[in-house]
Coordinates of C-alpha atoms and ligand atoms in Angstrom, one line a residue:
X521 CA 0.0 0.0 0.0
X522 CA 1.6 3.4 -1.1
X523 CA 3.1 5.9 2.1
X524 CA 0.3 8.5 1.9
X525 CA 2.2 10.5 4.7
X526 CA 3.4 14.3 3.4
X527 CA 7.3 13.3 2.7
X528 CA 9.0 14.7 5.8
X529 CA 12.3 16.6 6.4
X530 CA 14.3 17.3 9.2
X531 CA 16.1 20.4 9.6
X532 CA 18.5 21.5 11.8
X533 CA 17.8 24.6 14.0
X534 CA 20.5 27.4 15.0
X535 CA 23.0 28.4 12.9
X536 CA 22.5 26.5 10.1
X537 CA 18.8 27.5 9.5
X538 CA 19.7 30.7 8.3
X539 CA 21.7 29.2 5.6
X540 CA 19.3 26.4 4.8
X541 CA 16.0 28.4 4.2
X542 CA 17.2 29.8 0.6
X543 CA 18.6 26.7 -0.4
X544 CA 15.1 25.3 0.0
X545 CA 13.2 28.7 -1.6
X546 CA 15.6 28.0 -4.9
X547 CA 14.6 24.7 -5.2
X548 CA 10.9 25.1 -4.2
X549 CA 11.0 23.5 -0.9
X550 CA 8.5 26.1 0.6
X551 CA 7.4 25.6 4.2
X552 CA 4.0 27.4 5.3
X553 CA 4.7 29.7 8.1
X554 CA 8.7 31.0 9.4
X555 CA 10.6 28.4 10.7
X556 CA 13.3 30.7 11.7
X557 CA 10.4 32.2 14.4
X558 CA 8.0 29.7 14.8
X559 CA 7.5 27.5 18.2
X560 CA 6.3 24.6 16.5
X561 CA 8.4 21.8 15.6
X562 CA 6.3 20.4 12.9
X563 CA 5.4 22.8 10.2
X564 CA 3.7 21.9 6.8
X565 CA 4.6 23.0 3.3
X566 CA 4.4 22.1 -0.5
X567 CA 7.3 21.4 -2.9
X568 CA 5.9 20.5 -6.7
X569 CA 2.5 20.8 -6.0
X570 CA 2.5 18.2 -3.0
X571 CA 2.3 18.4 1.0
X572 CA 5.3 17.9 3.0
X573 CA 6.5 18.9 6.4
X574 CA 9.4 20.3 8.4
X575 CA 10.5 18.5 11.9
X576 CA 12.8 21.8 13.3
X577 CA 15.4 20.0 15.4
X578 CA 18.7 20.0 16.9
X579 CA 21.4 19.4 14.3
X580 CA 22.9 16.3 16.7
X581 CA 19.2 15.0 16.6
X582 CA 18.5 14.8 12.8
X583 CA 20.8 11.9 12.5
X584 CA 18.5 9.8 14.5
X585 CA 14.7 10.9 13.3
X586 CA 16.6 10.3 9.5
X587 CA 18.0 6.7 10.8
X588 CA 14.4 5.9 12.8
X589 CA 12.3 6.7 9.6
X590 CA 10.6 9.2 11.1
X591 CA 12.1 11.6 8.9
X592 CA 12.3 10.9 5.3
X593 CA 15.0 13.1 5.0
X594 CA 16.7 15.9 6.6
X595 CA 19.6 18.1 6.3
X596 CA 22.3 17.5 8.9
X597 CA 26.5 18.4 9.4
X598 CA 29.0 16.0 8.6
X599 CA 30.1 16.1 12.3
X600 CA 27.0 14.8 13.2
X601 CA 27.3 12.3 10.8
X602 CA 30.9 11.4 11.6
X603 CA 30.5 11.3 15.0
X604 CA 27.0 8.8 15.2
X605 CA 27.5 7.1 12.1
X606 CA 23.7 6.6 11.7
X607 CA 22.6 4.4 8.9
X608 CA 21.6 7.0 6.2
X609 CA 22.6 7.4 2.3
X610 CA 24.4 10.7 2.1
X611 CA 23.3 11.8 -1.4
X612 CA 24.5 15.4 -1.6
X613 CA 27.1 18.5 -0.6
X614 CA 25.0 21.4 0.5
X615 CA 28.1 23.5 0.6
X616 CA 26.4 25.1 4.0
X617 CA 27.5 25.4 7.5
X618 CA 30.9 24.9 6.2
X619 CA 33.3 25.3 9.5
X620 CA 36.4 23.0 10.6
X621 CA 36.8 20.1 13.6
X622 CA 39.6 21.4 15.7
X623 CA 41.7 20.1 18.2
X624 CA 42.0 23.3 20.5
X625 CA 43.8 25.0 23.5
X626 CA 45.0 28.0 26.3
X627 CA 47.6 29.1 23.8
X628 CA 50.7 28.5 25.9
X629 CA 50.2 25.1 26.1
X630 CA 49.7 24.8 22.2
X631 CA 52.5 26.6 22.1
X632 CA 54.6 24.1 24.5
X633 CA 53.9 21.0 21.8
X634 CA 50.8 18.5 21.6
X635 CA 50.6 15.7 24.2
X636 CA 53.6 13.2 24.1
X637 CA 52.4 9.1 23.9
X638 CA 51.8 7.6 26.9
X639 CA 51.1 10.8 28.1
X640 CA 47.6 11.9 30.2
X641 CA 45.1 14.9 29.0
X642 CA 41.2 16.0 29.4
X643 CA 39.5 16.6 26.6
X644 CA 36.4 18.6 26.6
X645 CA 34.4 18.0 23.6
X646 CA 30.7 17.0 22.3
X647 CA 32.4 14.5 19.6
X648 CA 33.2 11.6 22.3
X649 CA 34.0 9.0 19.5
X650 CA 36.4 11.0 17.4
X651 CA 37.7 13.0 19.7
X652 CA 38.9 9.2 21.6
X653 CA 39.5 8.0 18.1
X654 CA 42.3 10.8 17.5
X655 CA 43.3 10.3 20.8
X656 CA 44.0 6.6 20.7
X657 CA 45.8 7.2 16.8
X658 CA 48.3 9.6 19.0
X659 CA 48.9 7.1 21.7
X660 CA 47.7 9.3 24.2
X661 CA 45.3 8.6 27.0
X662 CA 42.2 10.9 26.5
X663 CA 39.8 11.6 29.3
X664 CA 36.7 12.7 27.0
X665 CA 35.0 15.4 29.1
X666 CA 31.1 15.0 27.5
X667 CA 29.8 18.8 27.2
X668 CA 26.5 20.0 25.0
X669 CA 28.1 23.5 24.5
X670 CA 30.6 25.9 24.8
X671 CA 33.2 23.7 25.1
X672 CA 36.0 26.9 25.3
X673 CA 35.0 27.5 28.9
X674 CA 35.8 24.3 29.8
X675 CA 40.1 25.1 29.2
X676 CA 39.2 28.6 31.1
X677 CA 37.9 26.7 34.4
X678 CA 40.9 24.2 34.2
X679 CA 38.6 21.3 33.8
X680 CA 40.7 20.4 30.8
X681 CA 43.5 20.9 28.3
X682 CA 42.2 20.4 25.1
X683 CA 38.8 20.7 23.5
X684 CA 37.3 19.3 20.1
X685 CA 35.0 21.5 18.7
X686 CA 33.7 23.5 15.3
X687 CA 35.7 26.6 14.5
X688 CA 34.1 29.2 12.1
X689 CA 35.6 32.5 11.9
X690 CA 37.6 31.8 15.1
X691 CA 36.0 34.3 16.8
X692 CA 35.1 31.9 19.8
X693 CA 38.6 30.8 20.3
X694 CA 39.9 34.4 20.5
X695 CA 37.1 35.5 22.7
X696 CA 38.6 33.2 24.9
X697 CA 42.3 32.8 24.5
X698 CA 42.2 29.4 22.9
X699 CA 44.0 28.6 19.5
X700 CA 44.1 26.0 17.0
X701 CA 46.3 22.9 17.3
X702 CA 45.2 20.6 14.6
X703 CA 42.7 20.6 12.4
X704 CA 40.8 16.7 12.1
X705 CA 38.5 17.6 9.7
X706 CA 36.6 20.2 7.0
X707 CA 33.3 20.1 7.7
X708 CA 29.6 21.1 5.8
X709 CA 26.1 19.8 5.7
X710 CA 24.7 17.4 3.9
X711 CA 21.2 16.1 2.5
X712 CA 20.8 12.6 4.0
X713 CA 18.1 10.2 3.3
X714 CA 16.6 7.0 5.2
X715 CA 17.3 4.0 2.8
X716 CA 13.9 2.4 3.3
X717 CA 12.1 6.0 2.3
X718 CA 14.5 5.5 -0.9
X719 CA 13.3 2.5 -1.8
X720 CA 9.0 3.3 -1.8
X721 CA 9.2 7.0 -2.0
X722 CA 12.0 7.5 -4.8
X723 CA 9.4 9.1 -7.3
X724 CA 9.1 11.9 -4.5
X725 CA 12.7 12.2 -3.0
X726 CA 14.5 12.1 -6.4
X727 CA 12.9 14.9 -7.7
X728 CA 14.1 16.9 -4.1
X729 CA 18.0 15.8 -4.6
X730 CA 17.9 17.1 -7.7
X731 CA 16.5 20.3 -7.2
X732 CA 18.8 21.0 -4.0
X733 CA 21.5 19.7 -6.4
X734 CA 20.7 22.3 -9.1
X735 CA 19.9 25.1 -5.9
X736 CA 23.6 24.3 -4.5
X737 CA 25.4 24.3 -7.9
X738 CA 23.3 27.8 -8.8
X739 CA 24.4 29.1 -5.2
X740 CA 28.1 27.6 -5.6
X741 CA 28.6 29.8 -9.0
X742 CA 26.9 32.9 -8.2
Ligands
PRP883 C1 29.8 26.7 17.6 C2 31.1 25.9 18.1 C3 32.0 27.0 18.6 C4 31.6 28.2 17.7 C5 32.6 28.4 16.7 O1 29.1 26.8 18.8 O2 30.8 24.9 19.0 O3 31.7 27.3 20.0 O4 30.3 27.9 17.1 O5 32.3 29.5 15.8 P1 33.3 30.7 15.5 O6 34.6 30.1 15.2 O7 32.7 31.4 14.4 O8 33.4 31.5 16.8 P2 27.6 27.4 18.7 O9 27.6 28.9 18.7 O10 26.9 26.8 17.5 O11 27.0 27.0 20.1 P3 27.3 25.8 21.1 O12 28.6 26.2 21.8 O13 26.2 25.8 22.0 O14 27.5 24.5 20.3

């Protein structure tokens, strides 16, 4: 029996909103009232003709409505995606939110030289896996430090030496008299898509992917 739920996409809230609403206007994914100002978390909308709706949702939680099926599709950062390795097809660059994974810390000790093997450091960071994962590829023993936010303060407080976290402009790290040590990765979001909503709702996603495809290319040259 066909899906005769409107298709559903999950987008991220915060920072990335801003950047994701004209991607959707140029390729005619219109949702019916402002997400950017709305307190609703489901909002409907219309792309060709047809109803579909918007789940508005933190970026680390679109990974897992996209995995569960109860998003069709959503837009989410390659941290995310990285870090939880949900089960998803990942058909498409947006060429938004584009920022860096850092390895980070209090300038002087930057300065004095990264963490020797065999040697002992606190990590502050919401990316537990990679941040462990880097950690473990030095040979040094990582005490991850989970945090949900503003992960700078957590050098300032002495609470650790290091954090992993997005860097932007820098701005943040400035603020705050942290610098860069090593970058682990460039980072941007990207349109993911549950596989079983591939497989019965193609018709209706594949017409989407392209038209974000055409919407980032158009965006990428102008
Ligand atoms: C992100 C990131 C840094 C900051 C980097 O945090 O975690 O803190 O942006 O940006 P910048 O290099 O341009 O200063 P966000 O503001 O999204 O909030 P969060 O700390 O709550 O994650």
């Amino acid at each position: 029996m066909a899906d005769t739920r409107p298709l559903t996409i999950a987008l991220s809230k915060g920072r990335i909103l801003e950047q994701t609403l004209p991607l959707l206007a140029a390729a005619g994914l219109t949702p019916a009232e402002d997400v950017q100002t709305t307190r609703k978390l489901m909002v409907g909308g219309s792309f060709a003709g047809q109803q579909v709706r918007f789940l508005i949702i933190r970026p680390a939680d679109v990974c897992t409505y996209v995995e569960q099926g109860a998003a069709d599709m959503g837009i989410a950062g390659r941290d995310s995606l990285l870090e939880y390795r949900p089960h998803v097809y990942e058909p498409l660059d947006l060429k938004i939110g584009r920022c860096r994974l850092c390895v980070c810390g209090p300038k002087a000790l930057v300065e004095a030289g990264a963490p020797e093997r065999g040697s002992r450091i606190r990590v502050a960071t919401k990316y537990d896996h990679l941040a462990s994962e880097y950690y473990l590829a030095q040979g040094v023993h990582a005490e991850i430090i989970h945090l949900y936010g503003s992960m700078e303060l957590a050098p300032l407080v002495g609470m650790a030496e290091r954090i992993v976290d997005l860097v932007e402009t820098g701005g943040t790290l400035k603020a705050n008299g942290l610098i860069e040590e090593t970058t682990l990765c460039d980072i941007s979001s990207r349109l993911i898509v549950n596989p079983a909503s591939f497989a019965t709702r193609k018709s209706q996603i594949q017409p989407i992917i392209e038209q974000l495809r055409q919407a980032v290319d158009q965006s990428d040259n102008g």
